[in-house]
PDB file of N, CA, C and O in Angstrom:
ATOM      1  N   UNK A   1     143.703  53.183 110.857  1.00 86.00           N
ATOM      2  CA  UNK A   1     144.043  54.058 111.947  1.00 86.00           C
ATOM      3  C   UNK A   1     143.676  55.484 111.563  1.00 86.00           C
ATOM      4  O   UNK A   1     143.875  55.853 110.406  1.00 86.00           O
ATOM      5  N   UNK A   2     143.229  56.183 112.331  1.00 91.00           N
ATOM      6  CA  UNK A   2     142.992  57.602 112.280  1.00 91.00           C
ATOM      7  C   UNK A   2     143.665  58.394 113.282  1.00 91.00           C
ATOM      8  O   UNK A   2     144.211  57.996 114.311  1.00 91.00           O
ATOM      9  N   UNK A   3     143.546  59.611 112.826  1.00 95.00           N
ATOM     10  CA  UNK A   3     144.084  60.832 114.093  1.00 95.00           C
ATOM     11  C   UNK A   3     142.801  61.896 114.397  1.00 95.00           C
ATOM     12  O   UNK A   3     141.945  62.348 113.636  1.00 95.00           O
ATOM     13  N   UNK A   4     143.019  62.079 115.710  1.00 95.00           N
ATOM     14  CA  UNK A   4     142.022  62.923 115.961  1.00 95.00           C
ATOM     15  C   UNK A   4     142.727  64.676 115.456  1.00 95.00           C
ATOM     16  O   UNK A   4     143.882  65.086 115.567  1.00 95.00           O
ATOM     17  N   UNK A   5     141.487  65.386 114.899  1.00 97.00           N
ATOM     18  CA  UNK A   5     141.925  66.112 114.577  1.00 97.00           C
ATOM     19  C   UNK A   5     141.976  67.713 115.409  1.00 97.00           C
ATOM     20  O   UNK A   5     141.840  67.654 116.631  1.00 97.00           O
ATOM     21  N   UNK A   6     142.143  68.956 114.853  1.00 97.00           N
ATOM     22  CA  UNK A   6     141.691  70.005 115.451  1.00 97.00           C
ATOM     23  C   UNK A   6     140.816  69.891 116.262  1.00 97.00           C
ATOM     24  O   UNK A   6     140.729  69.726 117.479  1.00 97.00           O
ATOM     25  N   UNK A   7     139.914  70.046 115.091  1.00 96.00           N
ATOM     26  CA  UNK A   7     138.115  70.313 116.028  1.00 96.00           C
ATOM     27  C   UNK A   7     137.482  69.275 115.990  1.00 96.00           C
ATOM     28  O   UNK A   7     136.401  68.984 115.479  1.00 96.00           O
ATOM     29  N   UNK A   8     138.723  68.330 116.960  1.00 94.00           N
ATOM     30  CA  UNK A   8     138.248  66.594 117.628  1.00 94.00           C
ATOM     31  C   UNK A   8     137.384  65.740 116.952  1.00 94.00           C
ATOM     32  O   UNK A   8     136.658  64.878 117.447  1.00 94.00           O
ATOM     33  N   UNK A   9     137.569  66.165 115.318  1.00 95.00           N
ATOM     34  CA  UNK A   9     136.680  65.328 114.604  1.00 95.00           C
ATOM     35  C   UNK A   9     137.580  63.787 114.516  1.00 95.00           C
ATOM     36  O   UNK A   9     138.771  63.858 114.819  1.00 95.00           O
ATOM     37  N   UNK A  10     136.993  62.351 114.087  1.00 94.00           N
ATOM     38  CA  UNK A  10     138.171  61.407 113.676  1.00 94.00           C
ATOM     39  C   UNK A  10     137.181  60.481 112.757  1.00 94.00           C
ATOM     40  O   UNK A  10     136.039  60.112 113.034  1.00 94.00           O
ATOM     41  N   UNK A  11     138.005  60.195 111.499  1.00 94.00           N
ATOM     42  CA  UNK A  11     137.330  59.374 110.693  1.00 94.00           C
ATOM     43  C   UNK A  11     137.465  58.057 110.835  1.00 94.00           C
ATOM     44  O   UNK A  11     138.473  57.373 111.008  1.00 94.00           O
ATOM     45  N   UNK A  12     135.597  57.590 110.682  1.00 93.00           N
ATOM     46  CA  UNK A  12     135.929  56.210 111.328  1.00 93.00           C
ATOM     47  C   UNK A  12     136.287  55.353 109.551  1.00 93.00           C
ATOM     48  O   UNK A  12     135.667  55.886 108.630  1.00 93.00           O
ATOM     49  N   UNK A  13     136.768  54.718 109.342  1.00 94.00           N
ATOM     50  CA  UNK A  13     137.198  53.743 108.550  1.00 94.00           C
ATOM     51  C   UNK A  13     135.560  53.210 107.906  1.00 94.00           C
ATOM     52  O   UNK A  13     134.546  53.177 108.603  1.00 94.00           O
ATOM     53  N   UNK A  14     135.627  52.799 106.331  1.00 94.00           N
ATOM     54  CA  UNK A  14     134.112  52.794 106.207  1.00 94.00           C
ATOM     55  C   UNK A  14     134.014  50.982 106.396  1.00 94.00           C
ATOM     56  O   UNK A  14     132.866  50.573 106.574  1.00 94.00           O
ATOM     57  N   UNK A  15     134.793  50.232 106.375  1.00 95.00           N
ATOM     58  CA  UNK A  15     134.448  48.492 106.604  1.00 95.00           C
ATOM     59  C   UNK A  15     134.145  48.273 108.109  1.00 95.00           C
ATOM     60  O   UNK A  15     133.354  47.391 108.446  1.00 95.00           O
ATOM     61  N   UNK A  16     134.975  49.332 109.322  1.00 95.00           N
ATOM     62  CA  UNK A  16     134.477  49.566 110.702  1.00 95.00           C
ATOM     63  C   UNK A  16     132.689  49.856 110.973  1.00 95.00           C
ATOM     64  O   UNK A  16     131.813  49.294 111.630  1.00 95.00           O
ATOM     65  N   UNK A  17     132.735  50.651 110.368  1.00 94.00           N
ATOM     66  CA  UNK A  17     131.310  51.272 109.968  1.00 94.00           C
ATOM     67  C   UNK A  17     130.308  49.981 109.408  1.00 94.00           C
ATOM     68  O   UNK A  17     129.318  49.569 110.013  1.00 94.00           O
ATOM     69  N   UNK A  18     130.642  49.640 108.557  1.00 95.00           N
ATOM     70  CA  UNK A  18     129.570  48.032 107.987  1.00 95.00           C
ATOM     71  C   UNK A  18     129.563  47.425 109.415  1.00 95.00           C
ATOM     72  O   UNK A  18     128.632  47.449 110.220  1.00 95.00           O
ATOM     73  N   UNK A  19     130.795  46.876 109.561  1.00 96.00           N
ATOM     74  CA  UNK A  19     130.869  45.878 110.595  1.00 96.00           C
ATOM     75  C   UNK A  19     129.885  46.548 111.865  1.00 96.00           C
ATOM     76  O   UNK A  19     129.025  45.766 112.271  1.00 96.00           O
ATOM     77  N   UNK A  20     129.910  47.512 112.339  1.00 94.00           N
ATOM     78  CA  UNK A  20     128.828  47.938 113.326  1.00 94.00           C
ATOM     79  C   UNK A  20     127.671  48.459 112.601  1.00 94.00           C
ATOM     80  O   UNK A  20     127.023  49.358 113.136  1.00 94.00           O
ATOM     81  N   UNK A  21     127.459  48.186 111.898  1.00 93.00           N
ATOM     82  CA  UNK A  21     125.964  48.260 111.731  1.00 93.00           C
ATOM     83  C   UNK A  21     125.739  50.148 111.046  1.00 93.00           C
ATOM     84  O   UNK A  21     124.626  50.637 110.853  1.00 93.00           O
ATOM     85  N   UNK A  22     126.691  50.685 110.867  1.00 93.00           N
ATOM     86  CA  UNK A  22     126.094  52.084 111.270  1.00 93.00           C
ATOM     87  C   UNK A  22     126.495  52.492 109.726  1.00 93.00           C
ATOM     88  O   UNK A  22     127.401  51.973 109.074  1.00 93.00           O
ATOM     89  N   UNK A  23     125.443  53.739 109.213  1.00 91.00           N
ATOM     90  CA  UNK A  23     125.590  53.999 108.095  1.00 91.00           C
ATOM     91  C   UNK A  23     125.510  55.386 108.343  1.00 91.00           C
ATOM     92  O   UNK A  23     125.144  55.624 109.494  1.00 91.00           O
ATOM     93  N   UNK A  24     125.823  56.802 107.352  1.00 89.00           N
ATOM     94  CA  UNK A  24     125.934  57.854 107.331  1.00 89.00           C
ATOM     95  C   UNK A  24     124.675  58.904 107.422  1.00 89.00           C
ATOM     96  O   UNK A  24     123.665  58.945 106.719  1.00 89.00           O
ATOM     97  N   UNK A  25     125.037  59.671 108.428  1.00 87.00           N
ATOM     98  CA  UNK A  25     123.250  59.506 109.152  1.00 87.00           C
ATOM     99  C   UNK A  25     122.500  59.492 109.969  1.00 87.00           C
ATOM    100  O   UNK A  25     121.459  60.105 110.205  1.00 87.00           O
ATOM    101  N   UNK A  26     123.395  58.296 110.717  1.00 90.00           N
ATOM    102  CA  UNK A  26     122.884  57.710 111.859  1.00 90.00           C
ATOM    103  C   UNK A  26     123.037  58.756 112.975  1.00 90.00           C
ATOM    104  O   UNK A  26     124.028  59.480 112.877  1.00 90.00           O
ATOM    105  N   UNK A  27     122.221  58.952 114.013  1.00 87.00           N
ATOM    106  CA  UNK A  27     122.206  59.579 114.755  1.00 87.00           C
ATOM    107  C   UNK A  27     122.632  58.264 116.211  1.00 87.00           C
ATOM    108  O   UNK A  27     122.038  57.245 116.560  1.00 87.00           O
ATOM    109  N   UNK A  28     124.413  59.195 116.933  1.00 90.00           N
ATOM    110  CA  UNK A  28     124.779  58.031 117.635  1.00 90.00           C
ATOM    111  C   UNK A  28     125.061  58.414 119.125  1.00 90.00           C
ATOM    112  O   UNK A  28     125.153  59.639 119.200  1.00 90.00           O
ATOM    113  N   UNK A  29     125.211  57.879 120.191  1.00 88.00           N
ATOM    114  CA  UNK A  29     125.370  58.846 121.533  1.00 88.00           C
ATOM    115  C   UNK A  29     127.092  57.932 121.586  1.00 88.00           C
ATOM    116  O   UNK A  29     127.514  56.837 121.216  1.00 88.00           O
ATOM    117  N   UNK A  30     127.697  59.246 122.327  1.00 92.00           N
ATOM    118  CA  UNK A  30     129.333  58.633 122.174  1.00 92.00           C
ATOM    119  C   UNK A  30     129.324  58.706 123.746  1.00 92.00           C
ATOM    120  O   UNK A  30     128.575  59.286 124.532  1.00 92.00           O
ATOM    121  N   UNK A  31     130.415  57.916 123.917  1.00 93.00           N
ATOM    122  CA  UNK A  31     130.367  58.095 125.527  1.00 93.00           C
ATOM    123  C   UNK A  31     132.032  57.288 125.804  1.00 93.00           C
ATOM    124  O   UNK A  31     132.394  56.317 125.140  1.00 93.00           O
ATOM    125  N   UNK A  32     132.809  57.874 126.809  1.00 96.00           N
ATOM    126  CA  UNK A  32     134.030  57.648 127.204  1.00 96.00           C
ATOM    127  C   UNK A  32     134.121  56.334 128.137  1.00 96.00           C
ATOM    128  O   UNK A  32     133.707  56.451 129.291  1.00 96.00           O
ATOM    129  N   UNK A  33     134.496  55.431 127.828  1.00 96.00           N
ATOM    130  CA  UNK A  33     133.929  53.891 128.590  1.00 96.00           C
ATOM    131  C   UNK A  33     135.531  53.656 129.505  1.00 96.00           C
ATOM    132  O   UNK A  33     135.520  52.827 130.415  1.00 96.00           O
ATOM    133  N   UNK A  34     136.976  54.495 129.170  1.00 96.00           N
ATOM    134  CA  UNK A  34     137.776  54.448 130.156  1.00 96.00           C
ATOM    135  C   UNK A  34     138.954  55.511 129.270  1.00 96.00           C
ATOM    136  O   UNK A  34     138.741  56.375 128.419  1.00 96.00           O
ATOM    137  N   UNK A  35     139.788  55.193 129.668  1.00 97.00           N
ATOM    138  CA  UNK A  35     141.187  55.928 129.213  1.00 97.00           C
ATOM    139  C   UNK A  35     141.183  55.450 127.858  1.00 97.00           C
ATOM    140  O   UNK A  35     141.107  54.286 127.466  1.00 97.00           O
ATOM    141  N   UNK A  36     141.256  56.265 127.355  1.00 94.00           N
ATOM    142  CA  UNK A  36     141.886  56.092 125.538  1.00 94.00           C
ATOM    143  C   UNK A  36     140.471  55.102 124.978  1.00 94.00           C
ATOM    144  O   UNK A  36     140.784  54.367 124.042  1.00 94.00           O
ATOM    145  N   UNK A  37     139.565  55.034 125.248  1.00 96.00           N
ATOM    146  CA  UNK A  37     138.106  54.175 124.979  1.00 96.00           C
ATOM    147  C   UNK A  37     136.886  54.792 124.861  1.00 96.00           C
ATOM    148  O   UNK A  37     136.318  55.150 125.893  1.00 96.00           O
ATOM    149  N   UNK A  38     136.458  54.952 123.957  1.00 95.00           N
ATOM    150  CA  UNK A  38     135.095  55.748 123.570  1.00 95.00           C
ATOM    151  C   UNK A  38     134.441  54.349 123.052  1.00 95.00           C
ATOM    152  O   UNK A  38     135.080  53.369 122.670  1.00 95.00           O
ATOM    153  N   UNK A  39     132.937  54.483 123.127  1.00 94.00           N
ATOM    154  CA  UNK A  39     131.513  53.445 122.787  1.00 94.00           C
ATOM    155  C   UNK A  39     130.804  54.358 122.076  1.00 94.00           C
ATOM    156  O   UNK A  39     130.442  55.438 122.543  1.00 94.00           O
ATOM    157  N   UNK A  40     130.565  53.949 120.876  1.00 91.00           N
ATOM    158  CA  UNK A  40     128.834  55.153 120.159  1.00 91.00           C
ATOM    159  C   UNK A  40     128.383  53.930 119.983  1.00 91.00           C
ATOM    160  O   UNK A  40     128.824  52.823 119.676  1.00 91.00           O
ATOM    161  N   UNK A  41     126.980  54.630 120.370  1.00 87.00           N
ATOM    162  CA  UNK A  41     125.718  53.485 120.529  1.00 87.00           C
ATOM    163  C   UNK A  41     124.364  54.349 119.513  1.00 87.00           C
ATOM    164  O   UNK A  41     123.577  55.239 119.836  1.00 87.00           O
ATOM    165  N   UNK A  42     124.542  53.687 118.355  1.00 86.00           N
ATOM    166  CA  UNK A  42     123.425  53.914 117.055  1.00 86.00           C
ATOM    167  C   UNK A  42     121.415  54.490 118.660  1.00 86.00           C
ATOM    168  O   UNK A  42     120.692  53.790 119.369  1.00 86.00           O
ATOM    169  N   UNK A  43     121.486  55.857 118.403  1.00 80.00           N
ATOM    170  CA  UNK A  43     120.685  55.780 118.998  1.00 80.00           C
ATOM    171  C   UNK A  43     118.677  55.039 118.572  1.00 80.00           C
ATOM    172  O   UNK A  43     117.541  55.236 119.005  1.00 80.00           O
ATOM    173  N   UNK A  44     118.946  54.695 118.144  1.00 75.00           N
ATOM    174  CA  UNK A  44     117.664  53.905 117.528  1.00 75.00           C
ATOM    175  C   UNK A  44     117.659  52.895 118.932  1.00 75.00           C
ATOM    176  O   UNK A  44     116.794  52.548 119.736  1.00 75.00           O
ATOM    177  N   UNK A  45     119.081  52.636 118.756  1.00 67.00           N
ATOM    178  CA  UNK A  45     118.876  50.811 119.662  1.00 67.00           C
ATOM    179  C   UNK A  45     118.398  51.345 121.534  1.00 67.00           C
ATOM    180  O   UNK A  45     117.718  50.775 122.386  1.00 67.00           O
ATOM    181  N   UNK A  46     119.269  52.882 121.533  1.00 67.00           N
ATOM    182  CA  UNK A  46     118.628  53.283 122.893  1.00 67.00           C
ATOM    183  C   UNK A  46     117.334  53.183 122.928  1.00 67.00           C
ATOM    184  O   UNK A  46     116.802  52.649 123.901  1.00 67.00           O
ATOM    185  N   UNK A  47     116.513  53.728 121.770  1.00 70.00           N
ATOM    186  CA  UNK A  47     115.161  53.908 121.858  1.00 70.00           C
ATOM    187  C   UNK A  47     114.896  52.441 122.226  1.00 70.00           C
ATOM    188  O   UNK A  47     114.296  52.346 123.297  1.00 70.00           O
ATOM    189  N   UNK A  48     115.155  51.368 121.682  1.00 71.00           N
ATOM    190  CA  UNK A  48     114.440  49.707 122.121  1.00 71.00           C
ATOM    191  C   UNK A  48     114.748  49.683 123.796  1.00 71.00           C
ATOM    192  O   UNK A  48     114.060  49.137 124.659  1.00 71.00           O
ATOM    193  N   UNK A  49     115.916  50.399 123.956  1.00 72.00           N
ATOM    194  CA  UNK A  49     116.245  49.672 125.369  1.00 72.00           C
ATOM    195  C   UNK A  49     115.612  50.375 126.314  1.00 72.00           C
ATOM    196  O   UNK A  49     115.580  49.853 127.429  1.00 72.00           O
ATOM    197  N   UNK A  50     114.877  51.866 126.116  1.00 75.00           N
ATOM    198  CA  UNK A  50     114.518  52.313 126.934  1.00 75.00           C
ATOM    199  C   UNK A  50     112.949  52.741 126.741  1.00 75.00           C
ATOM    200  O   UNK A  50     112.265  52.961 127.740  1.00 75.00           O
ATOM    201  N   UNK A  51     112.391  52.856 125.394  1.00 75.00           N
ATOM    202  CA  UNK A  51     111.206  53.200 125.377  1.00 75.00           C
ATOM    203  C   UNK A  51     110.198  51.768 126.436  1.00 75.00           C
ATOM    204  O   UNK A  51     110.190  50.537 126.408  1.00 75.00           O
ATOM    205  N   UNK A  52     109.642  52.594 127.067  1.00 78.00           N
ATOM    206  CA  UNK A  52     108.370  52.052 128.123  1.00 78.00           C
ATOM    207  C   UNK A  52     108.756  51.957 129.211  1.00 78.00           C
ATOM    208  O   UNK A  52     108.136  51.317 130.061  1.00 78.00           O
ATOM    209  N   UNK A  53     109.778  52.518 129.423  1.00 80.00           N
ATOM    210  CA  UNK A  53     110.260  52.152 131.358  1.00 80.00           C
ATOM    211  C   UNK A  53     110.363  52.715 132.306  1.00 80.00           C
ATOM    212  O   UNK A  53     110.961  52.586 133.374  1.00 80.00           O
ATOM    213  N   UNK A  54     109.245  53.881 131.519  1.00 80.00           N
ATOM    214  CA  UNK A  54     108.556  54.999 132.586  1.00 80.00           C
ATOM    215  C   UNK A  54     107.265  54.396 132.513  1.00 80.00           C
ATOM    216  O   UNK A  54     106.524  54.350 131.531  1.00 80.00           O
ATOM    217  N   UNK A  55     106.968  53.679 134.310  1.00 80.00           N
ATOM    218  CA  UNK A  55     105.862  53.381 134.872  1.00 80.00           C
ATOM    219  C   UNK A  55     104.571  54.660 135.413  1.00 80.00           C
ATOM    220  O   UNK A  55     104.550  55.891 135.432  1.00 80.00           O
ATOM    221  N   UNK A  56     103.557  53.516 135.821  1.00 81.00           N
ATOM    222  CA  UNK A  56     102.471  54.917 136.406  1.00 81.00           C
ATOM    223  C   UNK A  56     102.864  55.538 136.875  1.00 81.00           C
ATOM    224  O   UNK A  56     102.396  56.671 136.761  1.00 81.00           O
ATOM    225  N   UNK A  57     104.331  55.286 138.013  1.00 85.00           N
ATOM    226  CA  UNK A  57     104.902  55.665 139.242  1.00 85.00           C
ATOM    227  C   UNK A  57     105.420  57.028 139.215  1.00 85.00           C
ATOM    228  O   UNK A  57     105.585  57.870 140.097  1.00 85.00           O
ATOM    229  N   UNK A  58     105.724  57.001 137.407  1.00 83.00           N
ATOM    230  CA  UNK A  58     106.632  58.113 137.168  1.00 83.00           C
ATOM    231  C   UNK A  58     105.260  59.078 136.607  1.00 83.00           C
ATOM    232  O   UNK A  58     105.197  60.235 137.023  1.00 83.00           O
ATOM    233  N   UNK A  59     104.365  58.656 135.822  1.00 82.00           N
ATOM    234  CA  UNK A  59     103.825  59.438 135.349  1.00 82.00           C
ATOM    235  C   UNK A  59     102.279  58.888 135.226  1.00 82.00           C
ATOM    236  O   UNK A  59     101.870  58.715 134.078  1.00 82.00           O
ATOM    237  N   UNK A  60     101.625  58.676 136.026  1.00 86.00           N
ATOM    238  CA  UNK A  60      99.839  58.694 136.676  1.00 86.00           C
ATOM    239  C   UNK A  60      99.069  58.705 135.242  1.00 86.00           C
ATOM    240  O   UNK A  60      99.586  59.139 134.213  1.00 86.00           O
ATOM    241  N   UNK A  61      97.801  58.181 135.324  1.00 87.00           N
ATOM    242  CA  UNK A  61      96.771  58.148 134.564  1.00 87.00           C
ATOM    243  C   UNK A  61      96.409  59.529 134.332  1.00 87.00           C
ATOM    244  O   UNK A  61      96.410  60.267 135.316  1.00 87.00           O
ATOM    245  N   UNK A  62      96.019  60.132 132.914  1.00 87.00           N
ATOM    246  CA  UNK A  62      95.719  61.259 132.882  1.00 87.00           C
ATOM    247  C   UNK A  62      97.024  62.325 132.677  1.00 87.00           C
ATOM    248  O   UNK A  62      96.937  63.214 131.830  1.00 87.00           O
ATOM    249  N   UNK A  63      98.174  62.179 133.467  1.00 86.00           N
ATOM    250  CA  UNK A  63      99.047  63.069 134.119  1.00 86.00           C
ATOM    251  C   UNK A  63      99.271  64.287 132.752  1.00 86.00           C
ATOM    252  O   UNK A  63      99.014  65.483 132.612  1.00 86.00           O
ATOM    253  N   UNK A  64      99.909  63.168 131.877  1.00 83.00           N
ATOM    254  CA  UNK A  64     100.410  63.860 130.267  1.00 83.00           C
ATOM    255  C   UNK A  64      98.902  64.591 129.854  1.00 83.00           C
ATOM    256  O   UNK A  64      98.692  65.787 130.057  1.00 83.00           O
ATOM    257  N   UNK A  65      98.244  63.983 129.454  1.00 87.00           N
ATOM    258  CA  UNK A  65      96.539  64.724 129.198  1.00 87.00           C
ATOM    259  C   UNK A  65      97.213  66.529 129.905  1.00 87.00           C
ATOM    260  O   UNK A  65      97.696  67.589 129.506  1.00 87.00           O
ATOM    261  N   UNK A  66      96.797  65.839 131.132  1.00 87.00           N
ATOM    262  CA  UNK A  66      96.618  67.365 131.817  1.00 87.00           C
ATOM    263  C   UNK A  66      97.749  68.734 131.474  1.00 87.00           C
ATOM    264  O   UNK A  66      97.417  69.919 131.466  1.00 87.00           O
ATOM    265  N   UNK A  67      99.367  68.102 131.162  1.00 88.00           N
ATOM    266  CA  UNK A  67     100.209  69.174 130.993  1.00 88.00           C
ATOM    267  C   UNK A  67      99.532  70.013 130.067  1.00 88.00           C
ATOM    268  O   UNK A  67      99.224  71.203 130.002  1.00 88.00           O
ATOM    269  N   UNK A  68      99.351  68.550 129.075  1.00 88.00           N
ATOM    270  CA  UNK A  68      99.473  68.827 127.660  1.00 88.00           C
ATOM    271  C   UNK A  68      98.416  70.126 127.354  1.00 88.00           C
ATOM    272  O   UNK A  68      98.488  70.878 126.382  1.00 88.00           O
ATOM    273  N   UNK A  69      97.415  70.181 128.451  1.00 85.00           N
ATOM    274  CA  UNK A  69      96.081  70.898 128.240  1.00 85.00           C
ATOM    275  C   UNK A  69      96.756  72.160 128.653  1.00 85.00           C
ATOM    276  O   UNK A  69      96.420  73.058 127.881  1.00 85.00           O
ATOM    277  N   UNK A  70      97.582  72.575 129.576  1.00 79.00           N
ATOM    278  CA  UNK A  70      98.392  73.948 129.764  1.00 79.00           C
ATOM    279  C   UNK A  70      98.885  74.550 128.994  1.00 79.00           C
ATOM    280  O   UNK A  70      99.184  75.735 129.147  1.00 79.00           O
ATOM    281  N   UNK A  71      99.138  73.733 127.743  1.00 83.00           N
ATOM    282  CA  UNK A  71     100.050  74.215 126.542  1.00 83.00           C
ATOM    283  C   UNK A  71      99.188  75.557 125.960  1.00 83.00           C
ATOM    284  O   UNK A  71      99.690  76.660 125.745  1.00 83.00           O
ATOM    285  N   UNK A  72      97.856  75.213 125.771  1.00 66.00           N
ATOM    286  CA  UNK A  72      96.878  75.787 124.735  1.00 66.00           C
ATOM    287  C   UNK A  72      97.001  77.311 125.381  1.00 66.00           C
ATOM    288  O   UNK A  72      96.365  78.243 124.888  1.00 66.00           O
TER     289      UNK A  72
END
């Protein structure tokens, strides 16, 4: 068990930590899933779930090329 502290830090327990997969480091997105319930999700695994699911629709042949050429 932990307490949340001052500056809303809370230590997670380190056998909690094995058991999800997550090691010191990890870069994680936290998110409030109801009353008294928080979810962190190891962001690596976002990257699987979301890398490629921007279609042509979103972004056309060429499209990136062309920003990218504004930069210079």
């Amino acid at each position: 068990m932990s307490a949340v502290s001052r500056k809303n830090q809370v230590t997670i327990p380190a056998d909690v930590m094995r058991a999800a997969g997550l090691e010191p480091g990890d870069d994680v997105r936290i998110m409030s899933v109801g009353p008294g319930r928080l979810e962190l999700v190891k962001s690596d695994e976002l990257i699987d779930v979301y890398a490629g699911s921007f279609d042509k629709t979103v972004y056309p042949d060429g499209y990136l090329e062309e920003v990218r050429g504004g930069w210079a």
